CSV table of C-alpha atoms in Angstrom, one decimal:
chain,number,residue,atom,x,y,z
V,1,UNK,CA,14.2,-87.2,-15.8
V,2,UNK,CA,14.8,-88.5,-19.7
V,3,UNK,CA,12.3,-86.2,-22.1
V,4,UNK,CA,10.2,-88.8,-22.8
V,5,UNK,CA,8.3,-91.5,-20.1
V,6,UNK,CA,7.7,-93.9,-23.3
V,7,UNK,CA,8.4,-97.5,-21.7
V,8,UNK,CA,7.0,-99.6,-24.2
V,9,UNK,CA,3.8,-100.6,-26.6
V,10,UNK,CA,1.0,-103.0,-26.0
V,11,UNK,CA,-1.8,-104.6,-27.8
V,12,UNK,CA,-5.7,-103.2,-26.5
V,13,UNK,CA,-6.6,-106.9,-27.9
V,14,UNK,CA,-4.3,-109.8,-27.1
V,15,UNK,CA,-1.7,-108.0,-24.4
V,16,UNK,CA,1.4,-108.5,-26.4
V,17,UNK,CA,3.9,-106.2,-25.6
V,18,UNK,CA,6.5,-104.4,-28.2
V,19,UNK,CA,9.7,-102.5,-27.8
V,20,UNK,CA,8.5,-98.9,-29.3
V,21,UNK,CA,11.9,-97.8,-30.7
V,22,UNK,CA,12.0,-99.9,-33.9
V,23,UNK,CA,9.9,-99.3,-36.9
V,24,UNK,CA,6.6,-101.0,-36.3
V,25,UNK,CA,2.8,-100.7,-37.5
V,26,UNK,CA,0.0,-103.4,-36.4
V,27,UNK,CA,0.4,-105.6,-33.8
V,28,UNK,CA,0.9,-109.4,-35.4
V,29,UNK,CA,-3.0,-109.4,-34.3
V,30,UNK,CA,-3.9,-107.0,-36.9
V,31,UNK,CA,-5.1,-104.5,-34.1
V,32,UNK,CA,-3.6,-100.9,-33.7
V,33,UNK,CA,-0.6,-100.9,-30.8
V,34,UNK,CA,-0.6,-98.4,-28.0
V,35,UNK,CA,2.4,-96.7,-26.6
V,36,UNK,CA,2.4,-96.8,-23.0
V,37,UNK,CA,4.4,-94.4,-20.2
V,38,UNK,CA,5.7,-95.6,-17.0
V,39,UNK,CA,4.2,-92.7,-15.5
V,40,UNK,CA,5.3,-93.1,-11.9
V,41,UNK,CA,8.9,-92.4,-12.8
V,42,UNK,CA,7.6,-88.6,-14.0
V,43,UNK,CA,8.4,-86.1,-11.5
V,44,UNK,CA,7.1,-82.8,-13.4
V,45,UNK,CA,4.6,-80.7,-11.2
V,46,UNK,CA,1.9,-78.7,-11.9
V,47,UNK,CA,3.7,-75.6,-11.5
V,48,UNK,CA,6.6,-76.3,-13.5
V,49,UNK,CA,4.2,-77.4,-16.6
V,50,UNK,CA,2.9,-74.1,-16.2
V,51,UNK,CA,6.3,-72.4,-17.1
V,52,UNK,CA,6.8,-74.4,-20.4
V,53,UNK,CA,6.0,-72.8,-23.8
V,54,UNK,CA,2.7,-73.3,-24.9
V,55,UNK,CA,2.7,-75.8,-27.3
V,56,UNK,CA,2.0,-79.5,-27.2
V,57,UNK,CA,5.3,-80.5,-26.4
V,58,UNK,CA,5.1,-79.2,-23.1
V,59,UNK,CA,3.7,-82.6,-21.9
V,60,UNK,CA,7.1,-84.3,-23.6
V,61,UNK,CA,7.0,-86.8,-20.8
V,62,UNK,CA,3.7,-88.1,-21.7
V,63,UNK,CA,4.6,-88.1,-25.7
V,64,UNK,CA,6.9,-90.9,-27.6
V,65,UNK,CA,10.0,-88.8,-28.8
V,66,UNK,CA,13.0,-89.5,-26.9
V,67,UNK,CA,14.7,-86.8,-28.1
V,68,UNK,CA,14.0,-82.9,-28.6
V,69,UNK,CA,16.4,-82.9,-30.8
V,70,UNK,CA,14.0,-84.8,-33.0
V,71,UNK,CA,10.8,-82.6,-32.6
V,72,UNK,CA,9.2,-81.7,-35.9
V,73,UNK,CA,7.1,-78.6,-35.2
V,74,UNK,CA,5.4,-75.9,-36.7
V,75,UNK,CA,4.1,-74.2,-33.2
V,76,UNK,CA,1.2,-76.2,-32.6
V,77,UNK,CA,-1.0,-77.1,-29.6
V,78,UNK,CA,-2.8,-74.9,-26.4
V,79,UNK,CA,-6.1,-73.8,-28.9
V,80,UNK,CA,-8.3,-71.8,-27.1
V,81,UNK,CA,-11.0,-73.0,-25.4
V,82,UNK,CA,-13.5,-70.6,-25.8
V,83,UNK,CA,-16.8,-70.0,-23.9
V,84,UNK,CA,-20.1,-69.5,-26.3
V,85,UNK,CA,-22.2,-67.2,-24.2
V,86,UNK,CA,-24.7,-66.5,-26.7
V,87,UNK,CA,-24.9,-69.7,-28.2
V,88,UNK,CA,-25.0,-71.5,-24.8
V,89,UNK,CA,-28.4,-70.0,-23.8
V,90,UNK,CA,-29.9,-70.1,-27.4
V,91,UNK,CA,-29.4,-74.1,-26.3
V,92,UNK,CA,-30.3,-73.9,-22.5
V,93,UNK,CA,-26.1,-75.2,-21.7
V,94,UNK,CA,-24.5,-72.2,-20.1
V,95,UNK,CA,-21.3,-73.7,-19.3
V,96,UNK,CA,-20.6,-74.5,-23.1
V,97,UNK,CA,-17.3,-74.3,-24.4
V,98,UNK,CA,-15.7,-74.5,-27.3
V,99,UNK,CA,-12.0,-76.0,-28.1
V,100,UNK,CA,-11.3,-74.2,-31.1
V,101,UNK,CA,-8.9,-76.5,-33.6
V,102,UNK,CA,-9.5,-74.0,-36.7
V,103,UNK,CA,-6.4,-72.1,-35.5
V,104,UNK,CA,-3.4,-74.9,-35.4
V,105,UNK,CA,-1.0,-75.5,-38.1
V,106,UNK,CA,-2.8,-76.7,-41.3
V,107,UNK,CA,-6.2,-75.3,-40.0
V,108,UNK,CA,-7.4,-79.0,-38.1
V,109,UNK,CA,-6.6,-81.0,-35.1
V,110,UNK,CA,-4.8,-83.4,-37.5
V,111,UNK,CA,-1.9,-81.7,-37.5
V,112,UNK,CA,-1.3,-82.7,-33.8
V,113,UNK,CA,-1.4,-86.0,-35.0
V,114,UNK,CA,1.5,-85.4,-37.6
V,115,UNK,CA,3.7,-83.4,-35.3
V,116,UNK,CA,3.9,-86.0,-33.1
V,117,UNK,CA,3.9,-88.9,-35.6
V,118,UNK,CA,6.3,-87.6,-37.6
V,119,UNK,CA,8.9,-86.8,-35.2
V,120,UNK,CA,8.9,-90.2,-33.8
V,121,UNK,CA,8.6,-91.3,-37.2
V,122,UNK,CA,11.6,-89.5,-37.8
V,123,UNK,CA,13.4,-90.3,-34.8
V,124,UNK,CA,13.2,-94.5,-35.1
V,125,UNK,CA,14.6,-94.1,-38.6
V,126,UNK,CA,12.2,-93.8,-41.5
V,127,UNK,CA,12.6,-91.0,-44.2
V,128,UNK,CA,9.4,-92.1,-46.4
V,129,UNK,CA,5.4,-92.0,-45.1
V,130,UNK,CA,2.3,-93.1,-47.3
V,131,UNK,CA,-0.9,-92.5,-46.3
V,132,UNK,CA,-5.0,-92.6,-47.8
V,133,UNK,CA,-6.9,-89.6,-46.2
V,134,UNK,CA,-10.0,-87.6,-46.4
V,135,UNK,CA,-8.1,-84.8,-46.9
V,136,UNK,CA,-7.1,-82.9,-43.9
V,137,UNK,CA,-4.8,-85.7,-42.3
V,138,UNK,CA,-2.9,-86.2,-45.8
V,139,UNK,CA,-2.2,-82.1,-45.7
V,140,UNK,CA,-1.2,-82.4,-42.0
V,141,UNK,CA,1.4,-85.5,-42.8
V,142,UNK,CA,2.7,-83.9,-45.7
V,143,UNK,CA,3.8,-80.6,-44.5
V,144,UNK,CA,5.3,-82.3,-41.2
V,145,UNK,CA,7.1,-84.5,-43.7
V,146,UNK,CA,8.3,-81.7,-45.2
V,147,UNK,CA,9.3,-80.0,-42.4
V,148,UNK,CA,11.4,-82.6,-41.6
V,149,UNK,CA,12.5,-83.3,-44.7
V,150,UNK,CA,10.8,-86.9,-45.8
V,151,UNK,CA,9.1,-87.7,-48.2
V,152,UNK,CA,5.2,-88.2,-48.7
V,153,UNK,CA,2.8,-90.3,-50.5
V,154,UNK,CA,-0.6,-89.2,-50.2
V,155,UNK,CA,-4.2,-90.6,-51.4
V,156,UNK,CA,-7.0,-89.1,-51.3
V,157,UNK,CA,-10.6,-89.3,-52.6
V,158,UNK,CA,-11.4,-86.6,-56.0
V,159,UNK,CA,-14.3,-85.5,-53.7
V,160,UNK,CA,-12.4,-84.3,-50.9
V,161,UNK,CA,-12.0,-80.4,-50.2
V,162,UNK,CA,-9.4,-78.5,-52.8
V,163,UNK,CA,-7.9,-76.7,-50.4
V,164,UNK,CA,-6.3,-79.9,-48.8
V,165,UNK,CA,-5.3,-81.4,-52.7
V,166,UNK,CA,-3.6,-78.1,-52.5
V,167,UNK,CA,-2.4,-78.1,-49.2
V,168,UNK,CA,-0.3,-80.8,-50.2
V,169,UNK,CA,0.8,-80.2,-53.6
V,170,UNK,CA,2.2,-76.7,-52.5
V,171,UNK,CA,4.4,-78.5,-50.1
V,172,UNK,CA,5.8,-81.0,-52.6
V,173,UNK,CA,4.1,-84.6,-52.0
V,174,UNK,CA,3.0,-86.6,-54.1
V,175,UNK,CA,-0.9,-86.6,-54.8
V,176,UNK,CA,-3.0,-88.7,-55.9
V,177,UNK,CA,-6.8,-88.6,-56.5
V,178,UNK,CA,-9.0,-91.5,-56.3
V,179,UNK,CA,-12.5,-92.4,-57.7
V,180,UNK,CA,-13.9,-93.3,-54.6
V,181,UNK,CA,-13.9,-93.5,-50.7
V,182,UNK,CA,-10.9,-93.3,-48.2
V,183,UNK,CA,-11.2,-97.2,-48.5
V,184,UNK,CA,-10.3,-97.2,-52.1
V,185,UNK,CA,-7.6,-94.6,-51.3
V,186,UNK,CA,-6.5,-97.2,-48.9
V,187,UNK,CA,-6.3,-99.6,-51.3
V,188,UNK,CA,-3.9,-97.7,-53.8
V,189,UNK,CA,-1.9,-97.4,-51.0
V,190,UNK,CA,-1.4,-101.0,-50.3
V,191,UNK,CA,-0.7,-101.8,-53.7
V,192,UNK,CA,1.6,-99.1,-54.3
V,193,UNK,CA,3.5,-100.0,-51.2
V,194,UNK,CA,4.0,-103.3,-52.5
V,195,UNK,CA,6.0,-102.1,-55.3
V,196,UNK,CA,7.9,-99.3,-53.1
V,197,UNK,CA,10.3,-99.8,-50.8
V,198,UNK,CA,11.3,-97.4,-47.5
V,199,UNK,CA,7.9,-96.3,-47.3
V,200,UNK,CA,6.3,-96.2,-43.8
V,201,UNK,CA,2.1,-96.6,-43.8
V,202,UNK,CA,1.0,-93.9,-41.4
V,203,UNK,CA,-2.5,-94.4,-42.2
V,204,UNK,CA,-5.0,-93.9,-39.2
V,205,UNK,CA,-4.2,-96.1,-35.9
V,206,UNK,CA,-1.8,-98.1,-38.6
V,207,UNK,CA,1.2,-96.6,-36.6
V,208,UNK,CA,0.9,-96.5,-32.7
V,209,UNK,CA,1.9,-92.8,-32.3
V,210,UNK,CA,-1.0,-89.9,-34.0
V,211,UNK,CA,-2.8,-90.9,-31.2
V,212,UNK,CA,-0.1,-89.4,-29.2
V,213,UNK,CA,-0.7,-86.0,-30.5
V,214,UNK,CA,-4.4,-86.2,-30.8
V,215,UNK,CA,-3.8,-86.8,-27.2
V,216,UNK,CA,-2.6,-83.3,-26.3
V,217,UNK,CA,-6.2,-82.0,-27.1
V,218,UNK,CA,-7.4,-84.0,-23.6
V,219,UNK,CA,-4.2,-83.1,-22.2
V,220,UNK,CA,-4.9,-79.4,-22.9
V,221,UNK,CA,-8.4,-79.6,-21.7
V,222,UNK,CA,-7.6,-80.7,-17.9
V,223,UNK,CA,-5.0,-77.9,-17.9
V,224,UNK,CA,-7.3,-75.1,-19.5
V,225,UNK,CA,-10.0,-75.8,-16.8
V,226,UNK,CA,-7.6,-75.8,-13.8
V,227,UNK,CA,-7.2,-79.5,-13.8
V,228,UNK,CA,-11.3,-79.5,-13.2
V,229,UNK,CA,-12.8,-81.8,-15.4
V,230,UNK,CA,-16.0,-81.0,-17.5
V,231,UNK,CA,-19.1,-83.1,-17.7
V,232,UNK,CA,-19.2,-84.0,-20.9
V,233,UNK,CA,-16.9,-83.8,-24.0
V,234,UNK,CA,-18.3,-84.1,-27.7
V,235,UNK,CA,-15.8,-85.2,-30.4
V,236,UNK,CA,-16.8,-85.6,-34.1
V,237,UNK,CA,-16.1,-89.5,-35.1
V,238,UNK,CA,-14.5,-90.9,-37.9
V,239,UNK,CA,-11.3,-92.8,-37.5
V,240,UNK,CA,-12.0,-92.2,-33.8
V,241,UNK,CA,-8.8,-91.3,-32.9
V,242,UNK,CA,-9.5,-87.9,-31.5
V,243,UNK,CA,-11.8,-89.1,-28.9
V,244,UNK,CA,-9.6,-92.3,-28.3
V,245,UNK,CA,-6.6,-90.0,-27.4
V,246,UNK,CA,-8.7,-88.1,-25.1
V,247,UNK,CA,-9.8,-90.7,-23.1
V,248,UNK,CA,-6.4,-91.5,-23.4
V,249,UNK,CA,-4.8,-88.4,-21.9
V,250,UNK,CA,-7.6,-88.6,-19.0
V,251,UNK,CA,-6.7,-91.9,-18.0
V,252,UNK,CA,-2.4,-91.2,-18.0
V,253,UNK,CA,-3.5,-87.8,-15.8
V,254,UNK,CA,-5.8,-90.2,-13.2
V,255,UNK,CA,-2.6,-92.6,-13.2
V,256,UNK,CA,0.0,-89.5,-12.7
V,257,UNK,CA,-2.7,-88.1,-9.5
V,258,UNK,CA,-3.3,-84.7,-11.2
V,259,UNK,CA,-7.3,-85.5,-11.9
V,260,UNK,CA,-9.6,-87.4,-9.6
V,261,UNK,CA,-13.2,-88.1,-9.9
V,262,UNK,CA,-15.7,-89.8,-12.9
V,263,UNK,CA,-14.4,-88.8,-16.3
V,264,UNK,CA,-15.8,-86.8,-18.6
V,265,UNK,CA,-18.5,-88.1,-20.5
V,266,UNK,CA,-17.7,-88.9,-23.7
V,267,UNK,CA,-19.5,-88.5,-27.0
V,268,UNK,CA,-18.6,-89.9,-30.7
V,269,UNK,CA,-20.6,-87.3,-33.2
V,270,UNK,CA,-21.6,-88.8,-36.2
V,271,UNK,CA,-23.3,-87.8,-39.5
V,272,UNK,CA,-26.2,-89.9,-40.3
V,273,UNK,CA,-25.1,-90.8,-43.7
V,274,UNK,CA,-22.1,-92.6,-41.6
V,275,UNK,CA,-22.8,-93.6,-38.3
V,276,UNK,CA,-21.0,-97.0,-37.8
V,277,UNK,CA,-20.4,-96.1,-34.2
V,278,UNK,CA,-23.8,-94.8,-33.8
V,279,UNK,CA,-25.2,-98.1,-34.9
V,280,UNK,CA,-22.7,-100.4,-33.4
V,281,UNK,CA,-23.4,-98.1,-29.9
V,282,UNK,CA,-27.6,-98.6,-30.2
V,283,UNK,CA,-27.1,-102.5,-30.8
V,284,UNK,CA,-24.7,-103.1,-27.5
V,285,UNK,CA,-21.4,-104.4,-30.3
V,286,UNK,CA,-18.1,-104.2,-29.4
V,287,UNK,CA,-17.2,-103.3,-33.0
V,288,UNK,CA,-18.7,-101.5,-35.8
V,289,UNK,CA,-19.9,-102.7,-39.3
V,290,UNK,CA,-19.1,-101.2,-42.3
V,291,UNK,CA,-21.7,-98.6,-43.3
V,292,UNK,CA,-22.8,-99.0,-47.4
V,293,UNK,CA,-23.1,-95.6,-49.2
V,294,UNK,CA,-21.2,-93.3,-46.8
V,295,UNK,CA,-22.3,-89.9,-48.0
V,296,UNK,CA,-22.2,-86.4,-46.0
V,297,UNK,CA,-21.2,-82.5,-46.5
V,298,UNK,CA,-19.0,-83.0,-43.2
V,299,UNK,CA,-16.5,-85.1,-45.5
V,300,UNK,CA,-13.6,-85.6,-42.7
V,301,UNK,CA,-15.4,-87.9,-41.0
V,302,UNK,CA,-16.4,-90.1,-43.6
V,303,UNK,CA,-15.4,-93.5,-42.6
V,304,UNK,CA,-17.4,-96.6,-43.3
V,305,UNK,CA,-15.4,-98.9,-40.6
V,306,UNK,CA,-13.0,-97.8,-38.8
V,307,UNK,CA,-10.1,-99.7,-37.6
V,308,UNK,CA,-10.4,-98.8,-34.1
V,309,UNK,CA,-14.0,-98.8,-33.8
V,310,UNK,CA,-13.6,-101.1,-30.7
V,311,UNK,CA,-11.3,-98.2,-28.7
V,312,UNK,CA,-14.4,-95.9,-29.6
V,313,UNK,CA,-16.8,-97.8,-28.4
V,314,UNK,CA,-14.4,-98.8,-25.0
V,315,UNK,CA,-14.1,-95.0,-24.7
V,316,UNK,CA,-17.6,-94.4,-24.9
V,317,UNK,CA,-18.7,-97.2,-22.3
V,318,UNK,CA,-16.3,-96.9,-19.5
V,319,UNK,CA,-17.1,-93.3,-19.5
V,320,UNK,CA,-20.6,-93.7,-19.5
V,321,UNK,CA,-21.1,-91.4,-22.8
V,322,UNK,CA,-22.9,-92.3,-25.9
V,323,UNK,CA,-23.0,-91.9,-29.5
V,324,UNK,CA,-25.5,-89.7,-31.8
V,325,UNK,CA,-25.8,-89.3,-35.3
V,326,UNK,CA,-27.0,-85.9,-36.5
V,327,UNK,CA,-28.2,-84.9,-40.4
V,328,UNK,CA,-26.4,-83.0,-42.7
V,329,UNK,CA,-28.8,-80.1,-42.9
V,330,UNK,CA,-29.2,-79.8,-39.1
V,331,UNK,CA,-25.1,-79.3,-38.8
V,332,UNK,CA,-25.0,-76.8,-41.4
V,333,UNK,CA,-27.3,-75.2,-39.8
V,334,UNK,CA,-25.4,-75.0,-36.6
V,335,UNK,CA,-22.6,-73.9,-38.3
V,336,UNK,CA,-24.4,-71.0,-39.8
V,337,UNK,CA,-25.9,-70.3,-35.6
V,338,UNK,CA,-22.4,-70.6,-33.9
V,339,UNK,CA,-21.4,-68.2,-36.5
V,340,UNK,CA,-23.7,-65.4,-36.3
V,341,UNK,CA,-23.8,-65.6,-32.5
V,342,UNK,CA,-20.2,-66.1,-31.9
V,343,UNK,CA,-18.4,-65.2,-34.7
V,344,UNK,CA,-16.5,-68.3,-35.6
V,345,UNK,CA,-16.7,-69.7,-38.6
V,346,UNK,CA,-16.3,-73.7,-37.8
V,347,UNK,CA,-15.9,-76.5,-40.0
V,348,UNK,CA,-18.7,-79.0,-40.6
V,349,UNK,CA,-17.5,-81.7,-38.6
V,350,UNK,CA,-17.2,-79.3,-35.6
V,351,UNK,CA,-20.8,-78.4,-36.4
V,352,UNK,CA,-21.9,-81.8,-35.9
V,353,UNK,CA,-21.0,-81.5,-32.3
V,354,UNK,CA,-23.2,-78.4,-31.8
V,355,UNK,CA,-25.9,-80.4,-33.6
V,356,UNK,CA,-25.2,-83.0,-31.1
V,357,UNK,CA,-25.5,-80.6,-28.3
V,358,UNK,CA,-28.8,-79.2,-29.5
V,359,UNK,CA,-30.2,-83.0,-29.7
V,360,UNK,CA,-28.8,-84.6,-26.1
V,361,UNK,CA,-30.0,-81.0,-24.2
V,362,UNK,CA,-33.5,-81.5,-25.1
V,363,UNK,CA,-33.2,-85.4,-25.1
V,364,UNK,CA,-32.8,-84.2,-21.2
V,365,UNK,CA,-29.4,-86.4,-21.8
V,366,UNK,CA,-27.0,-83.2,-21.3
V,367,UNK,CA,-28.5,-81.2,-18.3
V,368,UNK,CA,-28.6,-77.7,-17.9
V,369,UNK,CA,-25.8,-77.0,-15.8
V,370,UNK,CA,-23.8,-79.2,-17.4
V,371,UNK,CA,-20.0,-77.7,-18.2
V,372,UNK,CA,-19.6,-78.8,-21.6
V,373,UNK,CA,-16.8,-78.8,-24.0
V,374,UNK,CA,-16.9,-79.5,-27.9
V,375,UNK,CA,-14.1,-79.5,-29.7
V,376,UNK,CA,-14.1,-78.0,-33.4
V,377,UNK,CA,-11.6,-79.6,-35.2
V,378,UNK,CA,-11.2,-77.5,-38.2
V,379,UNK,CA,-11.4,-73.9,-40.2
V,380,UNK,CA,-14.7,-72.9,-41.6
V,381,UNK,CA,-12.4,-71.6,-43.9
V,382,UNK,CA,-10.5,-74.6,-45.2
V,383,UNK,CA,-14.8,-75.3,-46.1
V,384,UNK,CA,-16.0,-72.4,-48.6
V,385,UNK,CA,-18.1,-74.8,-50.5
V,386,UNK,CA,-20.6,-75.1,-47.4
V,387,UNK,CA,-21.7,-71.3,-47.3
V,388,UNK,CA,-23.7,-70.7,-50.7
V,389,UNK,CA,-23.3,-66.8,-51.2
């Protein structure tokens, strides 16, 4: 069995098809390309997973790197997933669980994204990545670039969180700040890269293979709960590719026979000073408009239009989920509740989701014996500025 099932990549919006080991970014569409597995040729079993270490790459057949010689890790993957006893009955959800992404690499979820975007990166040849970023993503890329011994351009916006404009100084990338939003860092990035040459754009969904590693967080999920699915699954929505990959991963462990049953639901968390999804979800669109004056504290998922908005909203329909915006000072306050009854400090965007959860149980739209799971995708830490002292 080769390490890697990757057969090829394919186009969620016209069908055309792409050979996945060259150097590639959008489909000629414009939409984000897919890698695909051909699943049926996997023979790994349930039991032999379970003897693997625990780290993402343990599901190598289901990830793009051919190689393991090519792996770029730091140790990441298999976060708890943690049950909030206290916190579940102060909402009326008993069976709420937490996947805790605060303790990865780099403090987020993002750096599953660069682990596995990076090595294939890697592997099919480039030596140079440029990216815009909220900040978190842009610290991920850059210290898997280092790692592996690339080089990396990062953008980010002045307002983003220090610790990440430090995050990737420290690591030796090169920085720069931008008077604006991650559009505008977008847009120094595309003008740069017109006057540089080698330079990969890895910017969200721009390259077919983050989505890979934010993957491994679904992945994970099935395996943590005995290949038992939960009811629901929250995921706090910017770019959307966290909840894209797990949707993702669901579907590939339906196809391989190790799940059966409805899927999870599925719900994109958004702040209401930038709820594109939200808005797109109420009004029945298949894509999202861009969202004027995007401001809120929970700053990684500040994303007026994303590109793969349409995946998002895909996810969220065939799983029969939905999308729900929540206000700043509700998912600080969560943040400060999950804290004093759990002892975890969170980050805001994980805070959302609790916000979320608090909304949809006494909508009567998550029930009381629902098992839910909602992933936190950051440090409190990496977030001093939200706890005033």
């Amino acid at each position: 069995m080769p390490f890697s099932a990757l057969s090829h990549l394919d186009c969620p919006k016209c069908g055309l098809t792409y050979s996945p080991d060259q150097v590639i970014g959008l489909c000629s569409c414009g939409s984000p390309l897919l890698a695909r597995y051909d699943v049926q040729a996997i023979t790994l079993t349930k039991d032999e997973l379970a003897t693997r270490p625990p780290d993402l790459w343990r599901y190598h057949e289901l990830l793009p790197v051919r190689s393991p010689e090519n792996v770029v890790t730091l140790g990441e993957g298999m976060t708890p997933l943690l049950p909030l006893p206290r916190y579940g009955r102060e909402l009326g959800v008993e069976r709420l669980l937490m996947k805790d992404e605060g303790l990865i690499p780099t403090g987020t979820f993002k750096a599953r994204g660069a682990a596995v975007g990076v090595s294939r990166a890697y592997e099919v040849g480039v030596r140079k990545i440029a990216m815009p970023t909220n900040g978190n993503a842009g610290s991920a890329w850059a210290a898997y670039a280092a790692r592996a011994g690339m080089q990396a351009l990062i953008a980010m916006p002045i307002a983003a969180p220090e610790i990440c404009r430090r995050e990737v100084k420290v690591v030796g990338a090169e920085l720069h700040l931008i008077d604006g939003l991650i559009g505008d860092a977008g847009a120094f990035i595309r003008a740069e890269l017109a006057k540089r040459d080698g330079y990969l754009d890895v910017s969200t969904l721009k390259e077919p293979y983050r989505i890979e590693g934010k993957k491994t967080m679904g992945l994970e999920i099935a395996e943590q709960l005995g290949w038992q699915l939960p009811d629901v699954i929250l995921y706090p929505t910017g770019g959307g590719v966290g909840i894209i990959g797990i949707w993702k991963a669901l579907v590939e462990l339906r196809e391989l026979g190790w799940i059966d049953g409805p899927l999870p639901r599925l719900v994109a968390v958004q702040s209401s000073g930038c709820a594109p999804i939200v808005r797109a979800w109420e009004k029945g669109l298949p894509e999202s408009e861009p969202w004027p004056d995007a401001q809120t504290v929970a700053f990684g998922i500040t994303v007026p239009k994303a590109l793969g908005d349409f995946l998002v909203l895909q996810a969220i329909a065939e799983t029969d989920g939905c999308a729900v915006a929540v206000d700043d000072e509700d998912l600080l306050a969560e943040q400060h509740e999950v804290a004093q009854l759990e002892g975890s400090f969170i980050c805001p965007e994980g805070a959302a989701n609790f916000a979320a959860v608090r909304q949809l149980r006494e909508s009567g739209w998550i029930r009381a014996d629902d098992q839910v799971v909602a992933l936190n995708t950051g440090a409190g830490l990496k977030y001093p500025e939200t706890v005033p002292l």
